[in-house]
Amino acid sequence: MDQQETEISELGEFGLIDRLTKDFPIQHTQTKLGVGDDAAILNFGEKDVVVTTDLLLEGIHFDLRYVPLQHLGYKAAIVNFSDIYAMNARPRQITVSLGVSSRFTVEHLDALYSGIKRACEIYNVDLVGGDTSASVTGLVISITCIGDVEKGEEVKRSGAKPTDIICVSGDLGAAFMGLQLLERENSVGAGQKDFQPDFAGKEYILERQLKPEARKDIIELLKKEGIKPTSMIDVSDGLSSELLHICKSSGVGCRVYEDKIPIDYQTALMAEEFNMNLVTAALNGGEDYELLFTVPLTDHQKIEKMKGISMIGYITEPQLGAALVTRDGSEVVIRAQGWNAFDGEDK
Amino acid sequence: MDQQETEISELGEFGLIDRLTKDFPIQHTQTKLGVGDDAAILNFGEKDVVVTTDLLLEGIHFDLRYVPLQHLGYKAAIVNFSDIYAMNARPRQITVSLGVSSRFTVEHLDALYSGIKRACEIYNVDLVGGDTSASVTGLVISITCIGDVEKGEEVKRSGAKPTDIICVSGDLGAAFMGLQLLERENSVGAGQKDFQPDFAGKEYILERQLKPEARKDIIELLKKEGIKPTSMIDVSDGLSSELLHICKSSGVGCRVYEDKIPIDYQTALMAEEFNMNLVTAALNGGEDYELLFTVPLTDHQKIEKMKGISMIGYITEPQLGAALVTRDGSEVVIRAQGWNAFDGEDK
């Protein structure tokens, strides 16, 4: 440990919380009481409150050998904001709980919190509480996000109707290919002192993996255009998995066209380099944090004009099931092969 | 693994969540949307929303060698409810996130959830979401609790005034002595096949450690009697630590009388058996989940008549500091020696 580093035990639990949270401004008058009491107090008046939570565990959701702590903090906040936007709501407050192993210094946590703080600034969210503890094992990050939505404006997974158009924002598969690249460079470079990873021209897929954004812009754009999706979900586990969630919750089937799935050029190049199936990466890769939603057929023309949104298929009667229509016109049943946190136990 | 046990991977993440959460009824019309979407939706109308969160880590906050999973689930919920009551609010919803190591079966998680469910039933709280993941290390439980409070009725740590009476519910130190007993019996019994732990006549301190309750009854009693505390906190880290929180937040000092601190007979016997200082156990033991609060001097007579509440001292001007008045009349400065999750790193 060099001289700039501070042992967490020097500050103690409350000293640490003070240090980590003191620079977070309260941005909403709605936030009546933030960090520093038994609980936070929020005033939501006549809006509905929206709540989501995510648990990130070292060795399962992230690998500190190649994920910078600032980025990890940023991403940990973003994945929660993304869930709130997926309800057509706005994130307003978060609580952050940390389990910290003894190899961490205060400066490490400063870095983690600087990423959380940046995300809170950009997305206009208040930090209002949390819990901080030692961990005998790896780093644990548990974030709960609270948002609000005007009554009647919420969008659930359950409202999709046959003939609705299936839309997705941005492009898919990039975060997954970014992860493959990071893992490869990490294993190639292991033990080599002056190893320089080869990231040139691959900035986009790396950023998609390390520093994703939540699609606040899409929610605002849809509102501006007067479009209210009939169902919506964010793409965290992979397009296949999310399509099945919408179909199951809405009691419908779907057809999605392989050639309509939006994929970035860097993602395609990387898949080729890895000799991976590009569509599989896009369908099952996950961590895209794009919005998958359905709109009535009558919104077709409006959506067509909107940048950054792709129409990839349509909703069917339930008995038709969920299928991918391949380039040659055949249908392949969609199965959830997205990221599953319990998969590891089968391998 | 015997034939009744089910591997978690057999169910997968979503199957597991379905199984664990399906028997939780929604009890509040306020809960518009519960488990099964990107986020829950709550309608709080004209009340304020109260939010708290707690992170429990295996090896730090609990030891599965002597904590039954049902009790662990119950306690994990209770510690959050206790924080909500400490704001003079009512718990309404929780989210439960779990990190589960591979040695756990579905039946283990059923047991954990049965404890959470029992707590939710008794305290009238809805489960509205969560996140479930594999963990490469120990069990991780992160619970966030949401409550409500009429505007203006909230009680913070910061309202104590000089001459206010300091009150505490129930008795202190029992959960700490229960933990000492569990640890002793566990180490005595280690490796002995037919070892029978000696728990006779010690049921109270064991229950205080393993299955604590949150003081909903005290909140209701105070309301009924027309008493609104000027400040309040729940005793999770130990009386000393909580007194200092109130003093710091309120900008005051305090005097607490050693002989007024409520201690149960079993706690006293156990302390004697362990040759421990009883007052130290009561001051610094923690995990009591009692309510520590201050009331104006004018409420003295009302409080005196209320069962289960002890008046233990009074609030002073800040320059007098926080001190314990011992049985012989001398003053000892109160220092926070309560439970600190980072203490282990110093040892």
XYZ file of C-alpha atoms in Angstrom:
694
model
C 0.000 0.000 0.000
C 1.572 3.321 -1.002
C 1.466 6.442 1.138
C -1.637 7.892 -0.497
C -3.770 4.969 0.461
C -5.972 4.893 3.538
C -7.118 1.797 5.384
C -10.899 1.694 5.700
C -10.601 0.875 9.392
C -8.931 4.261 9.922
C -12.262 5.933 9.126
C -14.658 3.376 10.579
C -18.089 2.677 9.153
C -19.689 6.059 9.787
C -16.578 8.011 8.834
C -16.433 6.085 5.601
C -20.092 6.740 4.792
C -19.613 10.450 5.527
C -16.602 10.628 3.235
C -18.216 8.722 0.389
C -21.557 10.516 0.435
C -20.711 14.104 1.395
C -20.212 15.373 -2.167
C -23.534 14.136 -3.495
C -25.865 17.135 -3.792
C -29.615 16.736 -3.251
C -31.153 17.712 -6.576
C -34.854 17.116 -5.974
C -37.098 19.007 -3.553
C -38.914 15.660 -3.481
C -35.968 14.331 -1.442
C -36.916 15.614 2.011
C -34.260 13.690 3.940
C -31.245 11.886 2.508
C -28.263 10.012 3.924
C -27.714 10.079 7.702
C -30.841 8.830 9.446
C -32.529 5.438 9.853
C -34.233 5.959 6.506
C -34.660 8.554 3.777
C -37.908 10.484 3.364
C -39.327 11.245 -0.068
C -42.381 13.232 -1.061
C -44.042 11.914 -4.189
C -47.274 13.880 -4.020
C -49.686 12.614 -6.607
C -47.271 10.534 -8.664
C -46.653 6.825 -8.440
C -43.414 5.553 -6.951
C -41.353 3.034 -8.912
C -38.776 0.782 -7.200
C -36.112 -1.546 -8.583
C -33.036 -3.212 -7.158
C -29.903 -4.896 -8.478
C -27.243 -6.940 -6.770
C -23.754 -7.036 -8.301
C -21.256 -9.588 -7.026
C -17.559 -9.784 -7.734
C -16.683 -12.885 -9.712
C -20.236 -13.179 -11.057
C -21.165 -9.810 -12.505
C -17.782 -8.155 -12.766
C -14.092 -8.942 -12.764
C -11.915 -6.299 -11.111
C -8.908 -7.395 -13.177
C -10.254 -5.456 -16.128
C -13.124 -3.321 -14.856
C -11.982 0.086 -13.520
C -13.795 0.953 -10.286
C -15.134 4.278 -11.620
C -16.757 2.445 -14.498
C -18.121 -0.210 -12.189
C -19.782 2.435 -10.025
C -21.195 4.173 -13.078
C -22.546 0.941 -14.528
C -24.002 -0.240 -11.200
C -26.110 2.923 -11.106
C -27.001 2.820 -14.818
C -28.406 -0.722 -14.745
C -30.897 0.447 -12.123
C -31.809 3.638 -13.982
C -32.422 1.491 -17.052
C -35.026 -0.589 -15.169
C -36.823 2.578 -14.101
C -36.906 3.977 -17.661
C -38.251 0.602 -18.805
C -41.386 1.390 -16.759
C -41.665 4.737 -18.616
C -40.676 6.365 -15.323
C -37.827 8.648 -14.237
C -35.156 7.623 -11.707
C -35.025 10.057 -8.765
C -33.199 8.476 -5.811
C -30.842 5.595 -5.134
C -29.535 3.784 -2.094
C -26.124 2.141 -2.372
C -25.022 -0.738 -0.131
C -21.468 -2.021 -0.256
C -19.745 -5.095 1.107
C -16.031 -4.390 0.964
C -13.221 -6.891 1.358
C -10.079 -6.028 3.277
C -7.945 -5.548 0.163
C -9.875 -2.357 -0.600
C -8.647 1.021 0.518
C -10.670 4.186 1.010
C -9.245 5.461 -2.290
C -10.670 2.438 -4.095
C -14.098 3.266 -2.708
C -13.628 6.921 -3.636
C -13.112 5.750 -7.216
C -16.197 3.538 -7.118
C -18.299 6.377 -5.683
C -16.962 8.871 -8.218
C -18.533 6.696 -10.902
C -21.826 6.491 -9.010
C -21.715 10.255 -8.517
C -21.113 10.911 -12.220
C -24.100 8.731 -13.119
C -26.256 10.533 -10.546
C -25.249 13.916 -11.967
C -25.921 12.988 -15.571
C -29.239 11.285 -14.845
C -30.278 13.754 -12.154
C -30.623 11.249 -9.310
C -30.144 11.772 -5.541
C -28.187 9.374 -3.334
C -30.375 8.969 -0.231
C -29.006 6.081 1.771
C -27.251 2.775 1.958
C -25.310 0.434 4.133
C -21.576 -0.207 4.208
C -19.940 -3.270 5.670
C -16.818 -5.347 5.562
C -17.018 -8.477 3.444
C -14.934 -11.584 4.066
C -15.140 -12.386 0.395
C -15.450 -10.197 -2.679
C -16.949 -6.803 -3.405
C -20.759 -6.681 -3.144
C -22.760 -3.771 -4.579
C -26.492 -3.593 -3.977
C -28.333 -0.608 -5.422
C -32.013 0.207 -5.101
C -33.444 2.907 -7.332
C -36.657 4.822 -6.765
C -38.396 6.733 -9.514
C -41.686 8.382 -10.257
C -44.252 8.274 -13.000
C -47.493 10.166 -13.596
C -50.445 7.951 -12.780
C -51.526 6.044 -15.890
C -48.253 6.690 -17.727
C -46.471 3.537 -16.515
C -45.614 0.888 -19.119
C -45.448 -2.734 -17.981
C -44.325 -5.907 -19.699
C -47.888 -7.072 -19.934
C -49.595 -4.768 -22.421
C -48.451 -6.068 -25.829
C -51.268 -6.921 -28.275
C -51.270 -8.918 -31.530
C -50.260 -6.731 -34.534
C -48.231 -4.385 -32.269
C -44.840 -3.545 -33.723
C -41.768 -4.676 -31.768
C -39.129 -1.952 -31.501
C -35.674 -1.800 -29.989
C -33.425 1.190 -29.384
C -29.756 1.401 -30.371
C -27.941 -1.773 -31.312
C -27.414 -5.149 -29.681
C -24.554 -7.533 -28.928
C -21.840 -4.883 -28.552
C -21.484 -5.187 -24.762
C -21.155 -8.952 -25.074
C -18.422 -8.667 -27.718
C -16.706 -6.058 -25.554
C -16.652 -8.562 -22.715
C -15.173 -11.262 -24.969
C -12.435 -8.830 -26.004
C -11.644 -7.837 -22.407
C -11.470 -11.461 -21.323
C -9.202 -12.385 -24.225
C -6.795 -9.510 -23.701
C -6.750 -10.223 -19.983
C -5.837 -13.879 -20.476
C -3.317 -13.126 -23.243
C -1.680 -10.478 -21.081
C -1.658 -12.510 -17.878
C 1.830 -12.574 -16.400
C 3.319 -10.380 -19.144
C 4.769 -7.293 -17.581
C 4.634 -4.831 -20.450
C 1.666 -6.296 -22.266
C -0.349 -3.711 -24.203
C -3.885 -4.838 -24.941
C -5.071 -4.391 -28.510
C -8.099 -2.129 -28.208
C -7.610 0.145 -31.263
C -10.795 0.548 -33.311
C -12.734 -1.346 -30.661
C -13.613 1.588 -28.453
C -17.338 1.326 -29.069
C -17.762 -2.275 -27.927
C -15.528 -1.643 -24.908
C -17.553 1.372 -23.898
C -20.767 -0.571 -24.299
C -19.425 -3.158 -21.847
C -17.639 -0.913 -19.384
C -19.702 2.255 -19.408
C -23.200 1.679 -20.738
C -25.874 4.360 -20.734
C -29.560 4.122 -19.840
C -31.927 5.259 -22.612
C -33.393 8.325 -20.979
C -33.313 9.956 -24.423
C -35.605 7.323 -25.919
C -38.202 7.761 -23.163
C -38.147 11.526 -23.740
C -38.316 11.118 -27.508
C -41.321 8.789 -27.323
C -43.100 11.198 -24.997
C -42.355 14.128 -27.296
C -43.768 12.234 -30.274
C -46.874 11.277 -28.324
C -46.122 7.561 -28.420
C -46.938 5.431 -25.385
C -45.588 1.878 -25.760
C -48.031 -0.925 -24.988
C -45.252 -2.893 -23.249
C -41.592 -2.272 -22.457
C -38.548 -3.958 -20.902
C -34.850 -3.173 -20.873
C -32.401 -5.531 -22.555
C -30.206 -6.732 -19.721
C -30.193 -10.529 -20.142
C -30.389 -10.590 -23.955
C -33.044 -9.905 -26.610
C -34.354 -13.514 -26.602
C -34.910 -13.542 -22.878
C -36.628 -10.127 -22.907
C -38.888 -11.021 -25.849
C -40.035 -14.096 -23.931
C -40.713 -11.981 -20.836
C -42.979 -9.687 -22.865
C -44.707 -12.637 -24.566
C -45.281 -14.438 -21.270
C -46.477 -11.356 -19.368
C -48.696 -10.183 -22.229
C -49.971 -13.627 -23.205
C -48.886 -13.223 -26.842
C -46.451 -14.616 -29.408
C -44.023 -12.767 -31.669
C -42.102 -12.820 -34.906
C -38.731 -11.094 -35.035
C -36.744 -10.721 -38.253
C -33.089 -11.681 -38.090
C -32.124 -9.095 -40.689
C -33.847 -6.302 -38.768
C -31.867 -6.755 -35.542
C -29.653 -3.669 -35.222
C -25.964 -4.544 -34.930
C -23.001 -2.174 -34.979
C -20.110 -2.596 -37.405
C -17.555 -3.109 -34.588
C -19.731 -5.812 -33.066
C -19.864 -7.627 -36.409
C -16.096 -7.361 -36.950
C -15.368 -8.650 -33.478
C -17.752 -11.596 -33.863
C -15.964 -12.501 -37.089
C -12.573 -12.265 -35.377
C -13.819 -14.561 -32.617
C -15.549 -16.835 -35.145
C -18.808 -16.388 -33.259
C -22.336 -16.321 -34.639
C -23.250 -12.650 -34.797
C -26.990 -13.095 -34.392
C -26.492 -15.343 -31.370
C -24.365 -12.632 -29.779
C -27.070 -10.050 -30.475
C -29.914 -12.297 -29.267
C -28.296 -13.735 -26.190
C -25.371 -11.517 -25.259
C -27.177 -9.175 -22.901
C -26.021 -6.099 -20.974
C -27.167 -3.875 -23.843
C -29.421 -1.742 -21.628
C -31.430 -0.803 -24.699
C -35.221 -0.548 -24.513
C -37.356 -3.226 -26.130
C -40.952 -2.097 -26.539
C -44.122 -2.577 -28.511
C -46.309 0.099 -30.101
C -49.674 -0.086 -31.869
C -49.441 -0.610 -35.634
C -50.857 2.885 -36.093
C -47.605 4.360 -34.744
C -45.642 2.790 -37.614
C -45.049 6.003 -39.530
C -44.015 7.971 -36.459
C -41.516 5.313 -35.368
C -40.133 5.014 -38.900
C -39.000 8.630 -38.766
C -37.332 8.345 -35.367
C -33.577 7.951 -35.286
C -32.104 5.249 -33.093
C -35.182 3.019 -33.010
C -35.462 -0.152 -35.105
C -38.662 -2.024 -35.869
C -37.661 -5.667 -35.618
C -40.925 -7.619 -35.772
C -44.485 -7.842 -34.582
C -46.654 -9.381 -31.868
C -48.850 -12.381 -32.762
C -51.604 -14.438 -31.182
C -50.174 -16.589 -28.375
C -50.635 -19.943 -30.149
C -48.052 -18.930 -32.763
C -45.317 -18.840 -30.102
C -42.153 -16.738 -30.248
C -39.950 -17.205 -33.289
C -37.063 -15.653 -35.164
C -37.560 -15.373 -38.917
C -34.140 -16.052 -40.448
C -32.754 -14.466 -43.618
C -33.916 -17.432 -45.688
C -37.483 -17.095 -44.379
C -37.508 -20.080 -42.032
C -38.694 -19.790 -38.439
C -36.604 -20.719 -35.406
C -38.254 -20.943 -31.979
C -36.843 -18.338 -29.591
C -35.479 -19.797 -26.385
C -34.023 -17.836 -23.504
C -30.314 -18.411 -23.684
C -29.503 -15.073 -22.187
C -27.226 -14.555 -19.289
C -28.266 -16.650 -16.286
C -26.557 -16.057 -12.994
C -27.001 -19.713 -12.059
C -25.552 -21.130 -15.277
C -22.153 -21.514 -13.761
C -23.379 -24.339 -11.610
C -24.105 -26.518 -14.605
C -20.674 -26.200 -16.130
C -27.733 -34.096 -1.260
C -30.746 -36.213 -0.387
C -33.623 -36.892 -2.747
C -35.805 -34.070 -1.462
C -33.302 -31.439 -2.398
C -33.393 -29.519 -5.635
C -30.422 -27.911 -7.345
C -31.032 -24.215 -7.977
C -29.810 -24.612 -11.558
C -32.764 -26.954 -12.204
C -35.109 -23.991 -11.827
C -32.953 -21.237 -13.296
C -33.070 -17.626 -12.137
C -36.635 -16.817 -13.163
C -38.038 -20.180 -12.086
C -36.411 -19.678 -8.714
C -37.845 -16.175 -8.295
C -41.308 -17.443 -9.262
C -41.103 -20.260 -6.738
C -39.826 -18.091 -3.913
C -42.215 -15.195 -4.397
C -45.472 -16.803 -5.542
C -46.942 -17.297 -2.067
C -46.493 -13.709 -0.950
C -49.891 -12.005 -1.077
C -50.191 -8.320 -1.943
C -51.749 -6.769 1.159
C -51.837 -3.069 0.272
C -53.905 -1.437 -2.471
C -50.979 1.012 -2.458
C -48.907 -1.742 -4.113
C -50.035 -1.334 -7.724
C -47.469 -3.689 -9.263
C -45.265 -6.163 -7.426
C -42.722 -8.807 -8.433
C -42.341 -9.648 -12.123
C -41.579 -6.483 -14.053
C -38.567 -4.173 -14.364
C -39.689 -2.367 -11.235
C -42.551 -2.270 -8.748
C -45.108 0.558 -8.783
C -46.426 2.051 -5.559
C -49.050 4.707 -4.990
C -48.390 6.823 -1.943
C -50.917 9.564 -2.548
C -50.383 12.369 -0.088
C -48.075 10.582 2.315
C -44.312 10.707 2.429
C -42.291 7.710 1.329
C -39.603 6.339 3.650
C -36.758 4.153 2.360
C -34.090 2.129 4.146
C -31.739 -0.655 3.129
C -29.591 -3.268 4.858
C -26.919 -5.585 3.564
C -26.299 -8.867 5.404
C -23.199 -10.883 4.555
C -22.356 -14.413 5.608
C -19.339 -14.505 7.888
C -19.869 -10.866 8.927
C -23.487 -10.529 10.026
C -24.453 -14.155 10.472
C -22.974 -17.611 10.853
C -24.972 -20.381 9.216
C -23.516 -22.946 11.614
C -25.946 -21.795 14.285
C -28.478 -19.532 12.601
C -31.464 -21.417 11.110
C -32.365 -20.060 7.670
C -35.992 -19.334 8.619
C -34.789 -17.159 11.472
C -32.245 -15.469 9.263
C -34.956 -14.536 6.759
C -37.192 -13.272 9.530
C -34.435 -11.195 11.094
C -33.270 -9.779 7.755
C -36.762 -8.362 7.226
C -37.161 -7.203 10.837
C -33.980 -5.125 10.905
C -35.361 -3.113 7.996
C -38.826 -2.718 9.512
C -37.119 -1.478 12.665
C -35.429 1.337 10.707
C -38.767 2.394 9.251
C -40.472 2.451 12.677
C -37.538 4.520 13.949
C -38.734 7.275 11.568
C -42.215 7.010 13.148
C -43.326 5.480 9.839
C -44.896 2.154 8.848
C -43.139 -0.424 6.652
C -45.220 -1.272 3.566
C -43.063 -2.937 0.913
C -39.720 -4.715 0.660
C -37.428 -5.859 -2.097
C -35.178 -8.835 -1.385
C -31.958 -9.495 -3.303
C -30.019 -12.699 -2.758
C -26.552 -13.861 -3.722
C -26.522 -17.621 -3.293
C -23.513 -19.902 -3.257
C -23.566 -23.300 -4.929
C -23.906 -25.241 -1.680
C -27.460 -23.933 -1.329
C -30.442 -25.894 -2.585
C -33.865 -24.592 -3.494
C -35.151 -25.989 -0.183
C -32.627 -23.865 1.693
C -33.981 -20.788 -0.048
C -37.551 -21.905 0.637
C -36.648 -21.922 4.327
C -35.069 -18.461 4.116
C -38.110 -17.093 2.293
C -40.539 -18.709 4.728
C -38.956 -16.550 7.426
C -39.226 -13.432 5.265
C -42.838 -14.318 4.502
C -43.681 -14.773 8.177
C -42.225 -11.348 8.978
C -44.165 -9.803 6.079
C -47.409 -11.352 7.328
C -46.955 -10.248 10.912
C -45.872 -6.721 10.017
C -48.242 -6.400 7.073
C -45.595 -5.759 4.406
C -45.654 -6.613 0.669
C -42.731 -8.199 -1.157
C -42.486 -6.222 -4.410
C -39.222 -7.138 -6.067
C -35.633 -8.197 -5.833
C -32.763 -9.767 -7.655
C -31.402 -13.283 -7.326
C -27.973 -14.372 -8.393
C -25.338 -16.998 -7.853
C -22.505 -16.022 -5.527
C -19.020 -17.481 -5.729
C -18.624 -16.856 -2.044
C -21.094 -16.766 0.808
C -24.754 -15.911 1.139
C -25.595 -12.242 0.517
C -28.963 -10.769 1.548
C -29.807 -7.199 0.599
C -33.209 -5.904 1.641
C -34.690 -2.504 0.934
C -37.813 -1.477 2.814
C -40.250 1.238 1.817
C -42.689 2.744 4.242
C -45.028 5.678 4.553
C -45.662 8.417 7.053
C -48.198 11.230 7.218
C -46.549 14.512 6.308
C -45.190 16.182 9.431
C -45.330 13.001 11.511
C -41.798 11.796 10.710
C -39.276 11.687 13.568
C -35.604 12.176 12.740
C -32.456 11.815 14.781
C -32.022 15.554 14.793
C -34.828 16.966 16.945
C -33.653 16.337 20.519
C -33.563 19.445 22.761
C -31.929 20.090 26.147
C -34.147 18.885 29.033
C -35.841 16.261 26.803
C -36.140 12.882 28.493
C -34.263 9.970 26.906
C -36.383 6.828 26.664
C -35.736 3.309 25.463
C -38.163 0.473 24.839
C -37.764 -3.095 26.153
C -34.379 -4.154 27.483
C -30.830 -4.106 26.188
C -27.885 -6.480 25.877
C -29.910 -9.685 25.531
C -29.215 -10.260 21.826
C -25.499 -9.785 22.455
C -25.490 -12.313 25.300
C -27.498 -14.698 23.105
C -24.778 -14.440 20.483
C -22.069 -15.165 23.066
C -23.994 -18.254 24.153
C -24.477 -19.493 20.574
C -20.805 -19.014 19.802
C -19.716 -20.813 22.948
C -22.014 -23.794 22.430
C -20.956 -23.955 18.786
C -17.261 -24.063 19.647
C -17.760 -26.469 22.571
C -19.803 -28.767 20.358
C -17.498 -28.627 17.335
C -16.606 -32.114 16.201
C -18.761 -33.834 18.864
C -21.364 -35.970 17.187
C -24.062 -36.106 19.821
C -23.395 -32.811 21.489
C -26.482 -31.224 23.046
C -26.126 -27.492 23.555
C -27.141 -26.161 26.962
C -29.913 -23.695 26.201
C -32.305 -24.398 29.100
C -33.528 -21.231 30.817
C -31.800 -19.144 28.150
C -34.640 -19.034 25.644
C -35.150 -15.301 25.945
C -31.615 -14.240 25.070
C -31.517 -16.779 22.215
C -34.763 -15.478 20.795
C -33.520 -11.917 21.049
C -30.496 -12.886 18.942
C -32.133 -15.256 16.483
C -35.633 -13.888 16.075
C -35.860 -10.259 17.147
C -38.997 -8.179 16.692
C -39.388 -4.588 15.508
C -41.214 -2.308 17.947
C -44.354 -1.606 15.952
C -46.259 -1.755 19.256
C -44.260 1.106 20.742
C -44.942 3.345 17.733
C -48.657 2.593 18.015
C -48.635 3.132 21.778
C -46.915 6.503 21.505
C -49.396 7.596 18.845
C -52.323 6.450 20.962
C -51.015 8.422 23.931
C -50.519 11.504 21.810
C -46.741 11.520 22.257
C -44.550 12.528 19.339
C -40.857 11.954 20.105
C -38.517 14.835 19.327
C -35.903 12.390 17.995
C -35.712 8.644 17.500
C -33.350 5.877 16.332
C -33.409 2.103 16.586
C -30.770 0.318 18.672
C -28.911 -1.802 16.139
C -25.253 -1.009 16.861
C -25.591 -0.531 20.632
C -27.002 2.121 22.958
C -23.727 4.121 23.124
C -23.479 4.399 19.381
C -27.142 5.392 18.977
C -26.963 7.995 21.769
C -24.015 9.585 19.998
C -25.925 9.604 16.702
C -28.786 11.500 18.336
C -26.400 13.887 20.103
C -24.453 14.575 16.918
C -27.518 14.989 14.679
C -29.361 17.139 17.244
C -26.324 19.148 18.351
C -26.833 18.281 22.017
C -25.242 16.378 24.907
C -26.783 13.787 27.226
C -26.656 12.143 30.636
C -27.697 8.520 30.937
C -27.983 6.732 34.293
C -26.317 3.353 34.511
C -28.906 2.080 36.982
C -31.784 3.072 34.698
C -30.664 0.989 31.712
C -33.233 -1.823 31.356
C -31.634 -5.263 31.467
C -33.376 -8.629 31.597
C -32.614 -11.204 34.306
C -31.364 -13.795 31.769
C -29.016 -11.228 30.277
C -27.583 -10.487 33.729
C -27.148 -14.195 34.579
C -25.431 -14.883 31.282
C -23.072 -11.933 31.705
C -22.128 -13.270 35.129
C -21.543 -16.757 33.698
C -19.282 -15.261 31.032
C -17.653 -12.942 33.544
C -18.523 -9.983 31.356
C -19.393 -6.446 32.404
C -23.173 -6.280 32.190
C -23.418 -2.557 31.496
C -20.855 -2.827 28.716
C -22.949 -5.565 27.107
C -26.057 -3.400 27.353
C -24.291 -0.256 26.102
C -22.298 -1.778 23.290
C -23.834 -5.148 22.437
C -26.216 -4.037 19.753
C -28.831 -5.902 17.718
C -31.478 -5.035 20.296
C -33.805 -3.413 17.731
C -35.390 -1.428 20.519
C -36.372 2.209 19.990
C -34.311 4.952 21.592
C -36.149 8.278 21.591
C -36.469 11.606 23.295
C -39.640 13.335 24.471
C -40.281 16.784 25.973
C -40.061 16.927 29.756
C -43.802 17.649 29.823
C -44.482 14.081 28.673
C -42.834 12.700 31.829
C -46.036 11.597 33.530
C -47.477 9.959 30.430
C -44.294 7.971 29.782
C -44.049 6.934 33.412
C -47.359 5.100 33.105
C -46.454 3.280 29.885
C -45.328 -0.309 30.178
C -42.201 -1.367 28.339
C -40.617 2.075 28.151
C -37.780 3.157 30.443
C -36.635 6.706 31.051
C -32.862 6.429 31.187
C -31.599 10.007 31.177
C -31.946 13.461 29.683
C -30.623 15.691 26.936
C -28.185 18.489 27.838
C -26.574 21.490 26.210
C -23.932 20.314 23.699
C -20.929 21.561 25.682
C -21.659 19.020 28.424
C -20.972 16.146 26.029
C -22.414 12.650 26.296
C -21.808 10.807 29.552
C -22.933 7.821 31.561
C -23.669 8.532 35.227
C -22.496 5.449 37.107
C -24.044 3.984 40.255
C -21.552 5.866 42.419
C -22.469 9.170 40.762
C -19.342 9.652 38.667
C -19.518 10.495 34.961
C -17.932 8.420 32.207
C -17.716 9.822 28.689
C -19.773 7.735 26.255
C -17.798 6.438 23.312
C -19.163 4.421 20.431
C -17.884 0.932 20.979
C -20.871 -0.637 19.327
C -20.652 -3.147 16.587
C -18.536 -1.909 13.701
C -18.471 -3.917 10.523
C -14.896 -2.814 9.861
C -13.515 -3.665 13.263
C -12.290 -7.032 12.109
C -9.596 -5.370 10.090
C -7.906 -3.970 13.134
C -7.656 -7.238 14.965
